[in-house]
PDB file of C-alpha atoms in Angstrom:
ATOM      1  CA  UNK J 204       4.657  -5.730 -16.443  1.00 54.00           C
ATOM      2  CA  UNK J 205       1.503  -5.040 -14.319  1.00 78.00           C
ATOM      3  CA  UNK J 206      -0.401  -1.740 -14.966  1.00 87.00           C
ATOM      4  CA  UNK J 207      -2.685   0.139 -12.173  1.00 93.00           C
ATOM      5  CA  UNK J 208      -5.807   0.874 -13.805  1.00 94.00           C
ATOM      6  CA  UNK J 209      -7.862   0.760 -11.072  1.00 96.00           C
ATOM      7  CA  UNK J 210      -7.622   2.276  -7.407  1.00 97.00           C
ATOM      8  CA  UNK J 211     -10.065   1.268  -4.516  1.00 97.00           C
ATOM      9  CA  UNK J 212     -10.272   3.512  -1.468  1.00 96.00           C
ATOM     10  CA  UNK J 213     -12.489   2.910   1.113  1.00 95.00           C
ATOM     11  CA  UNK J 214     -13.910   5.557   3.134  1.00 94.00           C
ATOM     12  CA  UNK J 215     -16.124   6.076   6.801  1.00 91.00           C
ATOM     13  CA  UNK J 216     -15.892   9.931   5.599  1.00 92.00           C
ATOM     14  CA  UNK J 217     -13.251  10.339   8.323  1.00 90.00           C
ATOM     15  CA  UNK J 218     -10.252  12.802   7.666  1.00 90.00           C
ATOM     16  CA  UNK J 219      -8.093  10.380   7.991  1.00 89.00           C
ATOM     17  CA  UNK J 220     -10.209   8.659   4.663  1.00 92.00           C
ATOM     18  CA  UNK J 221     -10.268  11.778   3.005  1.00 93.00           C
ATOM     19  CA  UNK J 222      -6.280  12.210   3.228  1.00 93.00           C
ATOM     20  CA  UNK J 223      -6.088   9.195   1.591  1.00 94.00           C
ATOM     21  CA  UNK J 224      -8.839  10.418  -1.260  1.00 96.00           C
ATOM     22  CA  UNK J 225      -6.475  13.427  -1.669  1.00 95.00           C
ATOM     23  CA  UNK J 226      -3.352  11.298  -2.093  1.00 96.00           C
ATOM     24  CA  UNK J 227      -4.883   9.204  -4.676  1.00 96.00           C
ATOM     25  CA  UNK J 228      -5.651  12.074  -6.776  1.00 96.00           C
ATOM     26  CA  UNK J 229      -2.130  13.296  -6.152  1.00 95.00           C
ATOM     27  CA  UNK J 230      -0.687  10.128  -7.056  1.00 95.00           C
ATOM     28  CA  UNK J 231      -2.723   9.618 -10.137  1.00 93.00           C
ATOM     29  CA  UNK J 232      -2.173  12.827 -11.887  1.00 81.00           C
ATOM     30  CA  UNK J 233      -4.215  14.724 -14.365  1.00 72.00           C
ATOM     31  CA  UNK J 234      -2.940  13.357 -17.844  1.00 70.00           C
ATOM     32  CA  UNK J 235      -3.745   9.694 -16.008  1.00 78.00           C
ATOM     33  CA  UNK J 236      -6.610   6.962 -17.491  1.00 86.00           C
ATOM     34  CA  UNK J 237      -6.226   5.462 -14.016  1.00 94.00           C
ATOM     35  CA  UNK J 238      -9.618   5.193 -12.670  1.00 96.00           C
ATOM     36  CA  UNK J 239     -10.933   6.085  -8.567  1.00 97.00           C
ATOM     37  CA  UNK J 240     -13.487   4.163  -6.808  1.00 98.00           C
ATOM     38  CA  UNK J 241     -14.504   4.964  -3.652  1.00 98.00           C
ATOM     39  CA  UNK J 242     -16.407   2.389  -1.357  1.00 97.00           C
ATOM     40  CA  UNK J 243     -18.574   3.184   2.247  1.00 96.00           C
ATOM     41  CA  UNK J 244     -19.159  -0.466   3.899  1.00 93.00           C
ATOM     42  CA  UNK J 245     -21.591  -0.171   6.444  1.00 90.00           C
ATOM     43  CA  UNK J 246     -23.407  -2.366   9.123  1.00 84.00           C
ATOM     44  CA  UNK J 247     -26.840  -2.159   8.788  1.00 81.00           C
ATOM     45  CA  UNK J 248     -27.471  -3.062  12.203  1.00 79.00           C
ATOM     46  CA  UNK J 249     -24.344  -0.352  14.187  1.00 77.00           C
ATOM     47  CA  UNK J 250     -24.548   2.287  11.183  1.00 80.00           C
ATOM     48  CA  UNK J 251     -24.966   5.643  12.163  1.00 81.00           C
ATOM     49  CA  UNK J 252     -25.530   6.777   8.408  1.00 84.00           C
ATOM     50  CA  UNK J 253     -27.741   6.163   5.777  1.00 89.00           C
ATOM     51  CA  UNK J 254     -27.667   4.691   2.106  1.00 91.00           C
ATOM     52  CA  UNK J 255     -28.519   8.202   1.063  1.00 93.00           C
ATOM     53  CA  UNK J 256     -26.492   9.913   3.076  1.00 94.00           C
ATOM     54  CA  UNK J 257     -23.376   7.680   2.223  1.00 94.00           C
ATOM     55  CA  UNK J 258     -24.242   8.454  -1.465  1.00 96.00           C
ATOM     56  CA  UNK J 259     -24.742  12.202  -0.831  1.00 97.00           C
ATOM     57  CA  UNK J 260     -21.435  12.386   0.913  1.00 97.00           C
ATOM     58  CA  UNK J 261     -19.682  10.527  -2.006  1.00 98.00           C
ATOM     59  CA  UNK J 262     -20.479  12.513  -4.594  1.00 98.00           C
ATOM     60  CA  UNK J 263     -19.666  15.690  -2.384  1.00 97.00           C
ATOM     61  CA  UNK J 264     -15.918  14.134  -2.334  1.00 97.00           C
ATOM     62  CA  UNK J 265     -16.502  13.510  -6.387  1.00 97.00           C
ATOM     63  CA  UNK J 266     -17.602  16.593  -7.112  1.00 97.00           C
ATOM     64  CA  UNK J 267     -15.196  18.715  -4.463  1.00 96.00           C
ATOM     65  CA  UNK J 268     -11.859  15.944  -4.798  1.00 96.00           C
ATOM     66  CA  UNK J 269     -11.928  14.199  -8.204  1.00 96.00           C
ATOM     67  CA  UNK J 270     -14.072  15.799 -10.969  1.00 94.00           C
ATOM     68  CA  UNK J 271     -11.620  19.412 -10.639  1.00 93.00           C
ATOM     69  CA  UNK J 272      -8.703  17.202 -11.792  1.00 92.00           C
ATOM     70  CA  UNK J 273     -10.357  15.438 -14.076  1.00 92.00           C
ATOM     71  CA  UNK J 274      -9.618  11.615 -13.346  1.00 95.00           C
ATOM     72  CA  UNK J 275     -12.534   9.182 -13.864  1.00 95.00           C
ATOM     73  CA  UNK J 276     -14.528   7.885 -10.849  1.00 96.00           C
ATOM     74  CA  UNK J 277     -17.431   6.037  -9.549  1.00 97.00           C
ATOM     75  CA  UNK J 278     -18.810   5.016  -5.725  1.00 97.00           C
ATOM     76  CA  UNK J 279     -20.149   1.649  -4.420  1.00 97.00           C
ATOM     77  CA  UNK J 280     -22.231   2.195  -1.006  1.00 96.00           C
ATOM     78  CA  UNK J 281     -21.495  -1.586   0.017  1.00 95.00           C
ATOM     79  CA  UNK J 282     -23.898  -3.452   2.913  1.00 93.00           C
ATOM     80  CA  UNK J 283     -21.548  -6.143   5.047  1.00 92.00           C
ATOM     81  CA  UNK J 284     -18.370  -6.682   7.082  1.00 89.00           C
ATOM     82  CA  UNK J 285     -15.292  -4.414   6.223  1.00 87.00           C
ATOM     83  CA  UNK J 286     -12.420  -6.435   5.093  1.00 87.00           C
ATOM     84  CA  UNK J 287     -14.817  -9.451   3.681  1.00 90.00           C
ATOM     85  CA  UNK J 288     -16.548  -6.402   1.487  1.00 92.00           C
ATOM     86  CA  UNK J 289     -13.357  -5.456   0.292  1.00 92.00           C
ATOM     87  CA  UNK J 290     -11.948  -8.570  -0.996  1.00 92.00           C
ATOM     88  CA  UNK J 291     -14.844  -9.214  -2.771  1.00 94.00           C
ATOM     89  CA  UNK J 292     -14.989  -5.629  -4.236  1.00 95.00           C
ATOM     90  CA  UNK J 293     -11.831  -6.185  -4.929  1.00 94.00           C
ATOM     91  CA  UNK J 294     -12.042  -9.138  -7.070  1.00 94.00           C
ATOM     92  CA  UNK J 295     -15.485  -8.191  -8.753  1.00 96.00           C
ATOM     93  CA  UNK J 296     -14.248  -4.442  -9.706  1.00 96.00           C
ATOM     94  CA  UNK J 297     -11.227  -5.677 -10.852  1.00 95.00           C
ATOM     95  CA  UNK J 298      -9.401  -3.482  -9.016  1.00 95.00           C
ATOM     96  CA  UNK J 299      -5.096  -3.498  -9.340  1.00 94.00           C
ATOM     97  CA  UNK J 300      -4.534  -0.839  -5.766  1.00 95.00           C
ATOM     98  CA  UNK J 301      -6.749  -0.651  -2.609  1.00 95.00           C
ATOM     99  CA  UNK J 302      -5.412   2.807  -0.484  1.00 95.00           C
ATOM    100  CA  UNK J 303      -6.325   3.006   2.848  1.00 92.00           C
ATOM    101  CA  UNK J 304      -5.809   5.513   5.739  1.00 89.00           C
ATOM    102  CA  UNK J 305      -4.859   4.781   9.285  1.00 84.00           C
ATOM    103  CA  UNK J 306      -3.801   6.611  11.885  1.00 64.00           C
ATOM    104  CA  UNK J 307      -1.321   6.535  14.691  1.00 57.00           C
ATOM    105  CA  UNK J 308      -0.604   3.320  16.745  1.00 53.00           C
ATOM    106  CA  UNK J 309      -1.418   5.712  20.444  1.00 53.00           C
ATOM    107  CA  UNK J 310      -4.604   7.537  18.466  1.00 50.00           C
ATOM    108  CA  UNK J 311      -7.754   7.434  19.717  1.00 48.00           C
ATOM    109  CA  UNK J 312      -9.330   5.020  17.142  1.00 50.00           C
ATOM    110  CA  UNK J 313      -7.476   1.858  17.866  1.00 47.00           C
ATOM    111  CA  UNK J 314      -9.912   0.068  15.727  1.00 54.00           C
ATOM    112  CA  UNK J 315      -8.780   2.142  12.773  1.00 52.00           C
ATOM    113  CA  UNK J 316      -5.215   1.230  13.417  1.00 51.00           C
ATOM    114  CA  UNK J 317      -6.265  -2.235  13.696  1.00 59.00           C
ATOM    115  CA  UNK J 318      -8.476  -2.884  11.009  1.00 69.00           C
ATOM    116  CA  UNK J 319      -5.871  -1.372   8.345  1.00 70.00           C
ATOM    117  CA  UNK J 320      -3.121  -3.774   9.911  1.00 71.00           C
ATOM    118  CA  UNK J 321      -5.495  -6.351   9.861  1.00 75.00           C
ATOM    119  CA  UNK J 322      -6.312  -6.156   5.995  1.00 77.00           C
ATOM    120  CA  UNK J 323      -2.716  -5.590   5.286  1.00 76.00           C
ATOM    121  CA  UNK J 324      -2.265  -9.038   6.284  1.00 72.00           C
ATOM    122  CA  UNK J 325      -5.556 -10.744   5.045  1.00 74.00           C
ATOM    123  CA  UNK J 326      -5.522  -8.882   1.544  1.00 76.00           C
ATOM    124  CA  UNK J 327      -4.286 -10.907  -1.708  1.00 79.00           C
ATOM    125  CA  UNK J 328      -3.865  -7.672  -3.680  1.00 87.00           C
ATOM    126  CA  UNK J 329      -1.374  -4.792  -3.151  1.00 93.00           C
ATOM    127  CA  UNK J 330      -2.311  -2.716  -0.454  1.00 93.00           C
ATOM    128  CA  UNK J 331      -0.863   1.169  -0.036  1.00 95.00           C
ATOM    129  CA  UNK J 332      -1.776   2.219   3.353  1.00 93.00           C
ATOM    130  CA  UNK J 333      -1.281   6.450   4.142  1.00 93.00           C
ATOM    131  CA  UNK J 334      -0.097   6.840   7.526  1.00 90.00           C
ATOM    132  CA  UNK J 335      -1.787   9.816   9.374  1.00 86.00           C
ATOM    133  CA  UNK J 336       1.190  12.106   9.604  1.00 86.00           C
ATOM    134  CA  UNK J 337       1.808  12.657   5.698  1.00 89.00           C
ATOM    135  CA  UNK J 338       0.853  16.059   4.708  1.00 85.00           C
ATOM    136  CA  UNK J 339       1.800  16.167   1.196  1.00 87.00           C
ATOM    137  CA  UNK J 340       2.433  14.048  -1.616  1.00 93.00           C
ATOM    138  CA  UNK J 341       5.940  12.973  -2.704  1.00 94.00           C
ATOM    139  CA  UNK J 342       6.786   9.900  -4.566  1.00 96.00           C
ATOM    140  CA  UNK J 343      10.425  10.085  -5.514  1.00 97.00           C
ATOM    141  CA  UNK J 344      12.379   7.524  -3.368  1.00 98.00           C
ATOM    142  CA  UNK J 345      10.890   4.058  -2.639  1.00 98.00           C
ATOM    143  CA  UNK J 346      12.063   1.194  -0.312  1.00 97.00           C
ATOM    144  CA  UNK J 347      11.587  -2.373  -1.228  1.00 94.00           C
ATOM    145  CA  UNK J 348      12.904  -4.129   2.161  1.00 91.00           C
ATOM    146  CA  UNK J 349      13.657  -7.916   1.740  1.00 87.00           C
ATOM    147  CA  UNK J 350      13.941 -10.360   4.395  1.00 74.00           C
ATOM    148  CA  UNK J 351      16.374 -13.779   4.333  1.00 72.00           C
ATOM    149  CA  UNK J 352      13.943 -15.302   1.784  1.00 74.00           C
ATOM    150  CA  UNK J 353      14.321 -16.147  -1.477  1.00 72.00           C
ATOM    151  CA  UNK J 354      11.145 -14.138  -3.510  1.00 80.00           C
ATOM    152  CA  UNK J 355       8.199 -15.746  -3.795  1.00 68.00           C
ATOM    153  CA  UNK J 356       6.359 -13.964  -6.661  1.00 71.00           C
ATOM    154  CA  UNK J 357       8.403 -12.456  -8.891  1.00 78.00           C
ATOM    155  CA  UNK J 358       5.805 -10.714 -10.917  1.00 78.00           C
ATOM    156  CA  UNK J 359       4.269  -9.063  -7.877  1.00 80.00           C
ATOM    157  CA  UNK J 360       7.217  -7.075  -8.816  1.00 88.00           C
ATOM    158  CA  UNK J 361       5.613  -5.595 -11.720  1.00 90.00           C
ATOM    159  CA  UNK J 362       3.263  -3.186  -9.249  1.00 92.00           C
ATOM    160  CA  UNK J 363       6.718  -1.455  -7.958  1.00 93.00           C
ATOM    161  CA  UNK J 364       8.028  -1.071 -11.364  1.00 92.00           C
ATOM    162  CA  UNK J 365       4.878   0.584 -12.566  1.00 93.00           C
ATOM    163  CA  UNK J 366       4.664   2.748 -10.110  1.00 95.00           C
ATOM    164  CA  UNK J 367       8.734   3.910 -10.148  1.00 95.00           C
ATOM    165  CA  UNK J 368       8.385   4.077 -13.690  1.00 93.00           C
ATOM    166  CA  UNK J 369       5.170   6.829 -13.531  1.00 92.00           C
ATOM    167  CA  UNK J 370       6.974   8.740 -11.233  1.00 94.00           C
ATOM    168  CA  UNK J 371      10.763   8.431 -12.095  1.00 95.00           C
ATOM    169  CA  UNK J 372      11.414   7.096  -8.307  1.00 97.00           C
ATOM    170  CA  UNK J 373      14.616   6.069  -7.539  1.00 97.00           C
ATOM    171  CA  UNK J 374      14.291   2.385  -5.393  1.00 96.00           C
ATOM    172  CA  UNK J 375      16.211   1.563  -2.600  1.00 96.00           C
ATOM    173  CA  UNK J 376      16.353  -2.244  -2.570  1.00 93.00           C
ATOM    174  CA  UNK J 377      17.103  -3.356   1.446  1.00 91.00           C
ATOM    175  CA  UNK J 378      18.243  -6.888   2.164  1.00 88.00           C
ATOM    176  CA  UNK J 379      18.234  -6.433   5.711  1.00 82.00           C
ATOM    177  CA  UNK J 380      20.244  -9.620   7.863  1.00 78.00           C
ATOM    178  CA  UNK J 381      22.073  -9.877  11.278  1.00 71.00           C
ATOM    179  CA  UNK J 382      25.666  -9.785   9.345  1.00 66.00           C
ATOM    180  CA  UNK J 383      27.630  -8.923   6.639  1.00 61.00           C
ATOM    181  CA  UNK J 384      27.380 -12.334   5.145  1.00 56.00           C
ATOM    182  CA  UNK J 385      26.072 -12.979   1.601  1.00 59.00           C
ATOM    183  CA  UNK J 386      24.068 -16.283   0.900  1.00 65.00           C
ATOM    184  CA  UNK J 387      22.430 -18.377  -2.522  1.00 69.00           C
ATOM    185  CA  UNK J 388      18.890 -16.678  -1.670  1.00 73.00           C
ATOM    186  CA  UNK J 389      20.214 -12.956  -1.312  1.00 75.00           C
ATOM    187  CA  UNK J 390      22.130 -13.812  -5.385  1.00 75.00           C
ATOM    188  CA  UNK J 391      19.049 -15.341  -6.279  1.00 81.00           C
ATOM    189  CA  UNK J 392      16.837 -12.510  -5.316  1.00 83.00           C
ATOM    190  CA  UNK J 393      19.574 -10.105  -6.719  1.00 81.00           C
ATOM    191  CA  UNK J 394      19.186 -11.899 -10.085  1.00 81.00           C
ATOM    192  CA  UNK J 395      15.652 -11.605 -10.312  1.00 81.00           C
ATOM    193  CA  UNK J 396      15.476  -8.159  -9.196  1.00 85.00           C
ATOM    194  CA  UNK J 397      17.644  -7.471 -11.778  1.00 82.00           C
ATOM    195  CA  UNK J 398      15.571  -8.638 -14.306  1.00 81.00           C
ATOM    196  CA  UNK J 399      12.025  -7.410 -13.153  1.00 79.00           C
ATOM    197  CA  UNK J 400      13.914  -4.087 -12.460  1.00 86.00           C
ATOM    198  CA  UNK J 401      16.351  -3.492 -15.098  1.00 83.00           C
ATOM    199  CA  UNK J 402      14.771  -0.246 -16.687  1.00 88.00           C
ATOM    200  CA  UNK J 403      14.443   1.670 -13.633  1.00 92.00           C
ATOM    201  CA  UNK J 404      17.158   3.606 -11.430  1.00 94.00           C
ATOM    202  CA  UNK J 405      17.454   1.028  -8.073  1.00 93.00           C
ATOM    203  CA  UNK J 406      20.486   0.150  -5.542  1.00 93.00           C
ATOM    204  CA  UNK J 407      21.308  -2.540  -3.761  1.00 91.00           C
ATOM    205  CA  UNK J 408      22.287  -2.298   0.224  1.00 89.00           C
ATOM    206  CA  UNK J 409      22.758  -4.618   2.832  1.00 88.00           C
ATOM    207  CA  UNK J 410      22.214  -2.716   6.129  1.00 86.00           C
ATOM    208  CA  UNK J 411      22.928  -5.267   8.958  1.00 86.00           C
ATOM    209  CA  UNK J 412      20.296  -5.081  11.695  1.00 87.00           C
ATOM    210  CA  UNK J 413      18.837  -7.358  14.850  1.00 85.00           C
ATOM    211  CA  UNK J 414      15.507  -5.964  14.257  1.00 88.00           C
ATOM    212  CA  UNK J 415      14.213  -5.654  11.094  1.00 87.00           C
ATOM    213  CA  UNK J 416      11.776  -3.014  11.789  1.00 89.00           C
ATOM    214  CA  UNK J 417      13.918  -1.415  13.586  1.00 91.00           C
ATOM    215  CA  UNK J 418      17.069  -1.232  10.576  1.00 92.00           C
ATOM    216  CA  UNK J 419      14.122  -0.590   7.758  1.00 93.00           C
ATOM    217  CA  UNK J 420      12.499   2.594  10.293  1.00 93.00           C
ATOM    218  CA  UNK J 421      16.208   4.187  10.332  1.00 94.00           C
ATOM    219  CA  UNK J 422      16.675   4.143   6.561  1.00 94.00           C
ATOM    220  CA  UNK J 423      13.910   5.372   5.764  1.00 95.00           C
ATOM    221  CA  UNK J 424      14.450   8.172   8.382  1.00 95.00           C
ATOM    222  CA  UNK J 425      18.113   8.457   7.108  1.00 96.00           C
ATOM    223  CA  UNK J 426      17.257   8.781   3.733  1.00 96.00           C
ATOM    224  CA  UNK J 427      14.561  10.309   3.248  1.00 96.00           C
ATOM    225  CA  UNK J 428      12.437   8.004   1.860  1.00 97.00           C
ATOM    226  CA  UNK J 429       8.878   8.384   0.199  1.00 97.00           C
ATOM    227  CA  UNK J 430       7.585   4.904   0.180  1.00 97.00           C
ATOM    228  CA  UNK J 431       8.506   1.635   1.533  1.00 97.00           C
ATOM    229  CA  UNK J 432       7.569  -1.566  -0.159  1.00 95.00           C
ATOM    230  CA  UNK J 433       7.130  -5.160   0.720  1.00 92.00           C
ATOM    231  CA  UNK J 434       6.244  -8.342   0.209  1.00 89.00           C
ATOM    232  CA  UNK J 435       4.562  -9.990   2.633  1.00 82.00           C
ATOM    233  CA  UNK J 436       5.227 -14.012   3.047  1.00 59.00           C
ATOM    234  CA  UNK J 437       1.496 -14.809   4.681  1.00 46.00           C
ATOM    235  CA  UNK J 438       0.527 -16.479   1.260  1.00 46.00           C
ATOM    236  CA  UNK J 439       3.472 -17.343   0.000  1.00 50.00           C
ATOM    237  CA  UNK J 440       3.787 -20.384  -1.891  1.00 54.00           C
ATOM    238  CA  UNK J 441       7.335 -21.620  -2.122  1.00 52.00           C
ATOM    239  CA  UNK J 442       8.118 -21.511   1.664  1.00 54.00           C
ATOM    240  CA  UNK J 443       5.736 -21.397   4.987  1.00 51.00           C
ATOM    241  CA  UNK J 444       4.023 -19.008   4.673  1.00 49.00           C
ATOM    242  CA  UNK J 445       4.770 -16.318   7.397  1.00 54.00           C
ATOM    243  CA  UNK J 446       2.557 -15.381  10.462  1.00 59.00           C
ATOM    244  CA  UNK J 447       2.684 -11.979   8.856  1.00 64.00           C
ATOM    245  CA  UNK J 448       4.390 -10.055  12.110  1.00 77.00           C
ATOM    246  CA  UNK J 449       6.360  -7.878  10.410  1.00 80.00           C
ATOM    247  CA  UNK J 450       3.516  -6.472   8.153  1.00 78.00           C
ATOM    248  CA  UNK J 451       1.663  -5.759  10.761  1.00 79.00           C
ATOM    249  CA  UNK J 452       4.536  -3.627  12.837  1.00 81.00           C
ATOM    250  CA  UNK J 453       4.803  -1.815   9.232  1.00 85.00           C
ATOM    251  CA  UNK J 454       1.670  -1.252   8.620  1.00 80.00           C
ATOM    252  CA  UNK J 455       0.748   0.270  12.305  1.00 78.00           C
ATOM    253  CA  UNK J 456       4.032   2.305  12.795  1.00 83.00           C
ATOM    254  CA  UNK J 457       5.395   3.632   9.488  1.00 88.00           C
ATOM    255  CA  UNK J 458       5.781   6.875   9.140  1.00 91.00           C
ATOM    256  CA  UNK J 459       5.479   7.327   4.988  1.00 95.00           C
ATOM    257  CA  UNK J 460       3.148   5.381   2.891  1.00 96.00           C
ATOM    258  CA  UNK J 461       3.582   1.760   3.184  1.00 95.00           C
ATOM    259  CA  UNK J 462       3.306  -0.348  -0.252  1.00 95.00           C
ATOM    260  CA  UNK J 463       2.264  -4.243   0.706  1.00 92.00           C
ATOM    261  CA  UNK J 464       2.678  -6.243  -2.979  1.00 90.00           C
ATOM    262  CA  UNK J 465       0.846  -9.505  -2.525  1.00 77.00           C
TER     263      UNK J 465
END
């Protein structure tokens, strides 16, 4: 099963950023070897601050964030376009988790809301994106919401387990379809979740929804529900890949931290 070793969060030194800094530190606990790196890309040409003064502020957060609970860290100050920097950090760092802040879909910053939809979709690495209205951290029901498609990679799987594993979270596996209807894709996935999932506490619903934003937005409302996870179809490789629509409604309106497994 797949281990997270290494988290990524990029940071303009917003608060919205820094939220995110302070739920990776929740989420990776003090007795953790999980390691933090925090990245400032930055235009050289539109940049309002400096090399140093990106550095300065990174070790502030270091110093102020990390360091007092212990968990390992380092900071890249990275010249070049945002979400082409990050793939390639990505890949070089070896890096297993990228968090990212956003904010609201009616906030002021648009292009923050944008850009974190954006690399939702473009990303080919999980992707946990904290929404601007979560004020503390709590990790101890997740949502894995599943479409009419069979799974396309089963061991992305391995991400969710870790992660309900670390924290004892119950998951709440949602095949969401417009009826009541079971089909061979919905017993295939079954069977494989089953096996990927077998030594953690999951069940199995069907809620039957139109929309399925709209049925996965009233679960997690009626159940109080600390994560949603998905996997998104844009590179998948035993059907068309997907134009990626739903990902991007997730990842600019949910309301708890949104898990992308690609």
């Amino acid at each position: 099963m797949s281990k997270i070793q290494k988290i990524l969060i990029p940071t303009d030194f917003s608060t919205q950023a820094q939220k995110a800094v302070q739920y990776a530190v929740d989420f990776i606990k003090e007795d953790s070897d999980i390691e933090l790196l925090l990245v400032h890309v930055f235009d050289p040409e539109n940049s309002i601050v400096t090399v140093d003064e990106a550095e300065l502020q990174l070790k502030k957060i270091q110093e102020e964030t990390i360091k007092p609970k212990g968990i390992p860290s380092d900071f890249i100050v990275h010249s070049g376009e945002l979400m082409t920097s990050l793939q390639k950090l990505q890949k070089d760092e070896n890096v297993d988790l990228i968090m990212m802040g956003t904010v609201r879909p009616e906030s002021p910053d648009v292009e923050m809301v944008t850009r974190a939809a954006q690399f939702v979709k473009a990303a080919d690495c999980p992707i946990l994106i904290i929404p601007e209205n979560v004020q503390s951290f709590r990790l101890k029901k997740i949502a894995l919401a599943l479409g009419k498609n069979e799974i396309d990679d089963s061991f992305a799987l391995g991400i969710l387990h870790f992660i309900a594993r670390y924290f004892d979270a119950k998951v709440h596996i949602l095949t969401i379809t417009s009826d009541d209807s079971s089909s061979t894709v919905e017993n295939k996935n079954a069977a494989t979740l089953s096996y990927y999932l077998e030594t953690i506490d999951y069940e199995h619903h069907f809620p039957v929804y139109s929309d399925i934003e709209q049925g996965i937005t009233e679960y997690v409302a009626q159940n109080n529900i600390d994560m949603v996870a998905i996997l998104p179809r844009n590179h998948a490789k035993k059907d068309k890949p997907s134009e990626g629509r739903l990902t991007k409604l997730l990842a600019l309106h949910t309301r708890v931290p949104l898990l992308a497994i690609d």
